[in-house]
PDB file of C-alpha atoms in Angstrom:
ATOM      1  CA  UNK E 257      15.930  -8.585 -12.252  1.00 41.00           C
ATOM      2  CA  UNK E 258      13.529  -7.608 -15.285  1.00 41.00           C
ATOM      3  CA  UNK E 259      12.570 -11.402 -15.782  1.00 39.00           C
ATOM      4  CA  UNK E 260      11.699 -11.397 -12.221  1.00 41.00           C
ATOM      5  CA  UNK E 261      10.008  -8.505 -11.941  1.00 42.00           C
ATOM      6  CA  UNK E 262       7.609  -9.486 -14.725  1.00 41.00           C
ATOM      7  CA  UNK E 263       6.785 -12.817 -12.970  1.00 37.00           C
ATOM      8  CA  UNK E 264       6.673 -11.426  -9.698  1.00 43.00           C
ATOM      9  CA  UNK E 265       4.196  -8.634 -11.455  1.00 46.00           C
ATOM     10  CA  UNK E 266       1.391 -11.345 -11.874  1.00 36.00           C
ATOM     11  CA  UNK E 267       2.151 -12.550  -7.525  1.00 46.00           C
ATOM     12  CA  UNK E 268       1.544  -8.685  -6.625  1.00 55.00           C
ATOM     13  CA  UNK E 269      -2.462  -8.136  -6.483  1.00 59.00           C
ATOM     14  CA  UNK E 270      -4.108  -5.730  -4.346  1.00 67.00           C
ATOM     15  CA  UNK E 271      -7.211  -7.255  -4.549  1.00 74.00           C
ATOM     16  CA  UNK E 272      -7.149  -9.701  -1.669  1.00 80.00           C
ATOM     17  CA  UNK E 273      -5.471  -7.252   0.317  1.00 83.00           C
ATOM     18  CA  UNK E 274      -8.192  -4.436  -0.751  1.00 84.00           C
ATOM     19  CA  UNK E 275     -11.250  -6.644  -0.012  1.00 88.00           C
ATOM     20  CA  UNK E 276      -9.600  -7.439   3.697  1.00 92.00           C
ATOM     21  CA  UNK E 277      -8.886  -3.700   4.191  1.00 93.00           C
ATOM     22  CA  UNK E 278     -12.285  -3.199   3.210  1.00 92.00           C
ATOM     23  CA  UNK E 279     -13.798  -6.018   5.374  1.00 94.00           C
ATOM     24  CA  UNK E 280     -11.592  -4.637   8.359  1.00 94.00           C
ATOM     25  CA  UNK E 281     -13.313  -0.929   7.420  1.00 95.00           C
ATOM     26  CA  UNK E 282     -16.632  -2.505   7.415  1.00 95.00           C
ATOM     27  CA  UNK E 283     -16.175  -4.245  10.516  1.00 94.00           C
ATOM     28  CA  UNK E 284     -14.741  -1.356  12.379  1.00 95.00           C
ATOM     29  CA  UNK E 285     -17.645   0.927  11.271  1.00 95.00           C
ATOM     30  CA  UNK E 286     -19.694  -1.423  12.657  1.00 94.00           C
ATOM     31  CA  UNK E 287     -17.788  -1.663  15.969  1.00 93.00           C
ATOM     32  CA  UNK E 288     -18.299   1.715  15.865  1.00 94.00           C
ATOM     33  CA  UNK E 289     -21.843   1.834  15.351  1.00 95.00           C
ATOM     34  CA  UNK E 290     -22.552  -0.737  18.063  1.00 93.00           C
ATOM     35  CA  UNK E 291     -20.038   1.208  20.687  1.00 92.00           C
ATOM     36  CA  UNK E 292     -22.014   4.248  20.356  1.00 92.00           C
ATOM     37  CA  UNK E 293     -25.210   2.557  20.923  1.00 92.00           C
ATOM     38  CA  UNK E 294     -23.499   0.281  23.790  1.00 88.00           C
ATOM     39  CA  UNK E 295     -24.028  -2.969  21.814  1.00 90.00           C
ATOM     40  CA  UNK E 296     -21.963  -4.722  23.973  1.00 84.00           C
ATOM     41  CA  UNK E 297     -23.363  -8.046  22.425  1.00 88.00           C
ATOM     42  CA  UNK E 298     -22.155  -7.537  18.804  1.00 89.00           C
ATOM     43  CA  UNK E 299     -18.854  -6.269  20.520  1.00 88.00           C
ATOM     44  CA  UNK E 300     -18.279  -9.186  22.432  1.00 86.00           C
ATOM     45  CA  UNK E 301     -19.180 -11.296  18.528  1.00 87.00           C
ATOM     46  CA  UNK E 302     -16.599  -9.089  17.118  1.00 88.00           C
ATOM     47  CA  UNK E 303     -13.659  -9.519  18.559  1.00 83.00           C
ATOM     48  CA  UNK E 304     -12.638 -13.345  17.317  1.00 79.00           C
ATOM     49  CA  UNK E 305     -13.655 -12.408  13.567  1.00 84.00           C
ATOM     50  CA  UNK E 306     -11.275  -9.283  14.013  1.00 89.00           C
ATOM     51  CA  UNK E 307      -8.523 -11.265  15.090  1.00 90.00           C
ATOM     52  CA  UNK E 308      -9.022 -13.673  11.915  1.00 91.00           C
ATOM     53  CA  UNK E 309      -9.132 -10.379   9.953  1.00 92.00           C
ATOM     54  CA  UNK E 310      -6.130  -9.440  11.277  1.00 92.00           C
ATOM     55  CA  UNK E 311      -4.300 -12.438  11.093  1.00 94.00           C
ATOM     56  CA  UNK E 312      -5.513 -12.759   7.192  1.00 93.00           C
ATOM     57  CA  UNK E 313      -3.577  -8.904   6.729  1.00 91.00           C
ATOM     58  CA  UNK E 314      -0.793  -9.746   8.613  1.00 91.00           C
ATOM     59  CA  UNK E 315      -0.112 -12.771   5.897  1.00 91.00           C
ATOM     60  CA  UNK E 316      -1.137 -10.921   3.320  1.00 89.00           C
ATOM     61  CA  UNK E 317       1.457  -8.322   4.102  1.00 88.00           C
ATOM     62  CA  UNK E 318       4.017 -11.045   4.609  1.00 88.00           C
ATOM     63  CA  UNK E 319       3.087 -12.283   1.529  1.00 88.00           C
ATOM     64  CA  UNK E 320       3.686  -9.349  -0.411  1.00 86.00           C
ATOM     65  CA  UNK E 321       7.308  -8.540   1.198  1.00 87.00           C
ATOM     66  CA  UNK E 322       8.446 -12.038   0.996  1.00 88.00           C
ATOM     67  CA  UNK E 323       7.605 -11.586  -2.918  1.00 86.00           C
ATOM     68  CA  UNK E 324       9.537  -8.376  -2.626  1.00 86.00           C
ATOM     69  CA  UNK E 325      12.210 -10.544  -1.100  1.00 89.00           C
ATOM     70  CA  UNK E 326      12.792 -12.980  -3.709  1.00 90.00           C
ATOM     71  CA  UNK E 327      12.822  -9.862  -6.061  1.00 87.00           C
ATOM     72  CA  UNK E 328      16.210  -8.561  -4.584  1.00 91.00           C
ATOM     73  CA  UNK E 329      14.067  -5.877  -2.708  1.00 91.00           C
ATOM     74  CA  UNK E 330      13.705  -5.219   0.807  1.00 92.00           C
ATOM     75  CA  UNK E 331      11.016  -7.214   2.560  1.00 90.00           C
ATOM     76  CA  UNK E 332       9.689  -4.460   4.024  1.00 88.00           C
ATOM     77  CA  UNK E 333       7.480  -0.406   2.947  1.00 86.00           C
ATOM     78  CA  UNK E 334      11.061   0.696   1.715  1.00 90.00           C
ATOM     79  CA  UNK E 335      11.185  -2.268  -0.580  1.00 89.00           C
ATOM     80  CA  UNK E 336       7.947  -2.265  -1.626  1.00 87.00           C
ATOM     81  CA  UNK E 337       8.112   1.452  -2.877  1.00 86.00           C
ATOM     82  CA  UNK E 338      11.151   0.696  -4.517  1.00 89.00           C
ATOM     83  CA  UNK E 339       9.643  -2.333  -6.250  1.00 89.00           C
ATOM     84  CA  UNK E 340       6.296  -0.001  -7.145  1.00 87.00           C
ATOM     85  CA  UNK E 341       8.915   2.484  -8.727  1.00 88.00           C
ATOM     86  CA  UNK E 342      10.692  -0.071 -11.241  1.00 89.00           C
ATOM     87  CA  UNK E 343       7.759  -1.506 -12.170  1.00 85.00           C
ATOM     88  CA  UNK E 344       6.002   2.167 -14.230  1.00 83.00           C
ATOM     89  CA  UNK E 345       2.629   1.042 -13.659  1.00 85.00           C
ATOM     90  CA  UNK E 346       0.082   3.153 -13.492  1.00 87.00           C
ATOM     91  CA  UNK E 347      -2.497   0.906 -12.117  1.00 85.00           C
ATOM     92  CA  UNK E 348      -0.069  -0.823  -9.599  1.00 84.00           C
ATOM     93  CA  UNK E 349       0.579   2.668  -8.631  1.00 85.00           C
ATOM     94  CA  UNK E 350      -3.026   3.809  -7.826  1.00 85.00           C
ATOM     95  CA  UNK E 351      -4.123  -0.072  -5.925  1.00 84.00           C
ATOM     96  CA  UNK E 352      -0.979   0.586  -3.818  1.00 85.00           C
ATOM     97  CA  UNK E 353      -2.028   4.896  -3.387  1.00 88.00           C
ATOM     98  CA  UNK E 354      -6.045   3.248  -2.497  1.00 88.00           C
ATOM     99  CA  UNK E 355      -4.680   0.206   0.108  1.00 88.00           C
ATOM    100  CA  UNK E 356      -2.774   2.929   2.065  1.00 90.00           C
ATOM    101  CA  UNK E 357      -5.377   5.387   1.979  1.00 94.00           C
ATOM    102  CA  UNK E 358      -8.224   2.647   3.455  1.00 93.00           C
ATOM    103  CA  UNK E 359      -5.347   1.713   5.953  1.00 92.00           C
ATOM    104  CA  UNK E 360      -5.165   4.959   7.216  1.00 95.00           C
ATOM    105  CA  UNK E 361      -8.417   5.161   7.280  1.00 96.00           C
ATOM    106  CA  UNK E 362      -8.523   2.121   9.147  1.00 95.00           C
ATOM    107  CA  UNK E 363      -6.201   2.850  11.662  1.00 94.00           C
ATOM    108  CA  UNK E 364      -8.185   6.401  12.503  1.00 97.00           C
ATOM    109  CA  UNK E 365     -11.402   4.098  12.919  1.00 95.00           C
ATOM    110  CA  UNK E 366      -9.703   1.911  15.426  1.00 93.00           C
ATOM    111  CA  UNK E 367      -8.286   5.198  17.269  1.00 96.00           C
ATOM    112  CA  UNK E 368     -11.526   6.321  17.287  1.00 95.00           C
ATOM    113  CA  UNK E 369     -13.026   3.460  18.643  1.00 93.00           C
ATOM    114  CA  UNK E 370     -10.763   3.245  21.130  1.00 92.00           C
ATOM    115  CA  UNK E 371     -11.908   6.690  22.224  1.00 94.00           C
ATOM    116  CA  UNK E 372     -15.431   5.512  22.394  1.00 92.00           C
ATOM    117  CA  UNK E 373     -14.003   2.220  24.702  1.00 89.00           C
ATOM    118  CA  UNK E 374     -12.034   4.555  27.211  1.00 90.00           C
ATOM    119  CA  UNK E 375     -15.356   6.965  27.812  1.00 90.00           C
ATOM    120  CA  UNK E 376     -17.611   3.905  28.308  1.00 85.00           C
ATOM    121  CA  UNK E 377     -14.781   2.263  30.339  1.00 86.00           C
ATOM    122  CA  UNK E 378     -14.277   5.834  31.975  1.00 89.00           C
ATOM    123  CA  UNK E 379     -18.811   6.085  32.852  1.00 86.00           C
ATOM    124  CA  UNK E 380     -18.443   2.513  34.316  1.00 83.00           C
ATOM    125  CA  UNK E 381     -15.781   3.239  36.438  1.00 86.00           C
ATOM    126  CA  UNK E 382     -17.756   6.317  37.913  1.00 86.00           C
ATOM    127  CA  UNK E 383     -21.081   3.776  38.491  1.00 83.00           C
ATOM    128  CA  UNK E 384     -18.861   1.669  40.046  1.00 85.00           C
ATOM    129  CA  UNK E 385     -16.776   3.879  42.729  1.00 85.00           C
ATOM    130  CA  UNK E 386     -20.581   6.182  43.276  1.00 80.00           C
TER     131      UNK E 386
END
C-alpha cells in the first residue's frame, strides 16, 4: 500500500473541497442576511445555485472516498481517518481539521436558517388564519 498511498497523496487536495465549503459558507451567510431582512427575492435566486453547490460537495466527497477506495480503505469518514493516520502529514492533517470545522460551521448556518424560515413561515401563517 505505500506506493499507493504516495500516488493517491497527490489525488487528495482539500482545496477544491475548501473553496466549495467556503462558497457554501458564503452563500448561507448570505441566505441568512437576506432571511432576516425578508429578501425573499435573493432567496428565491438562491436556491438553484445551492443545489449546484451541493451537488459539486456531494462529488467532491465521492471523489475523495472512492480514492480512499482504491487505497484498500473504507470509502467512507472511518476510512478517510484511517487513510489521514498512515499518511503523518502534518499539513494533510490540519486541511482535513479546517474542512470539518467550516462543515460544521456550515451545517449550524443552515440550522439556523432554518430557524429564521419556520418563524417567517410561523408570522405568515398567523396573517393568514387573522
Amino acid at each position: 500500500m505505500g506506493t499507493a498511498n504516495q500516488v493517491d497523496n497527490t489525488r487528495v487536495s482539500f482545496e477544491a473541497d475548501a473553496s466549495l465549503v467556503a462558497q457554501l459558507l458564503h452563500d448561507l451567510q448570505a441566505e441568512q442576511t437576506a432571511l432576516v431582512s425578508a429578501d425573499l427575492d435573493t432567496i428565491e435566486r438562491m436556491v438553484d445555485s445551492r443545489v449546484e453547490l451541493l451537488q459539486a460537495l456531494g462529488a467532491a466527497a465521492n471523489d475523495r472516498y472512492e480514492a480512499r477506495a482504491a487505497a484498500g480503505y473504507e470509502a467512507n469518514e472511518h476510512g478517510m481517518a484511517e487513510w489521514l493516520k498512515q499518511q503523518s502529514s502534518a499539513v494533510l492533517d490540519k486541511a482535513w481539521v479546517v474542512f470539518q470545522k467550516d462543515l460544521i460551521q456550515a451545517k449550524e448556518l443552515n440550522r439556523l436558517n432554518g430557524v429564521l424560515i419556520n418563524k417567517h413561515f410561523l408570522r405568515n401563517q398567523e396573517k393568514l388564519d387573522a
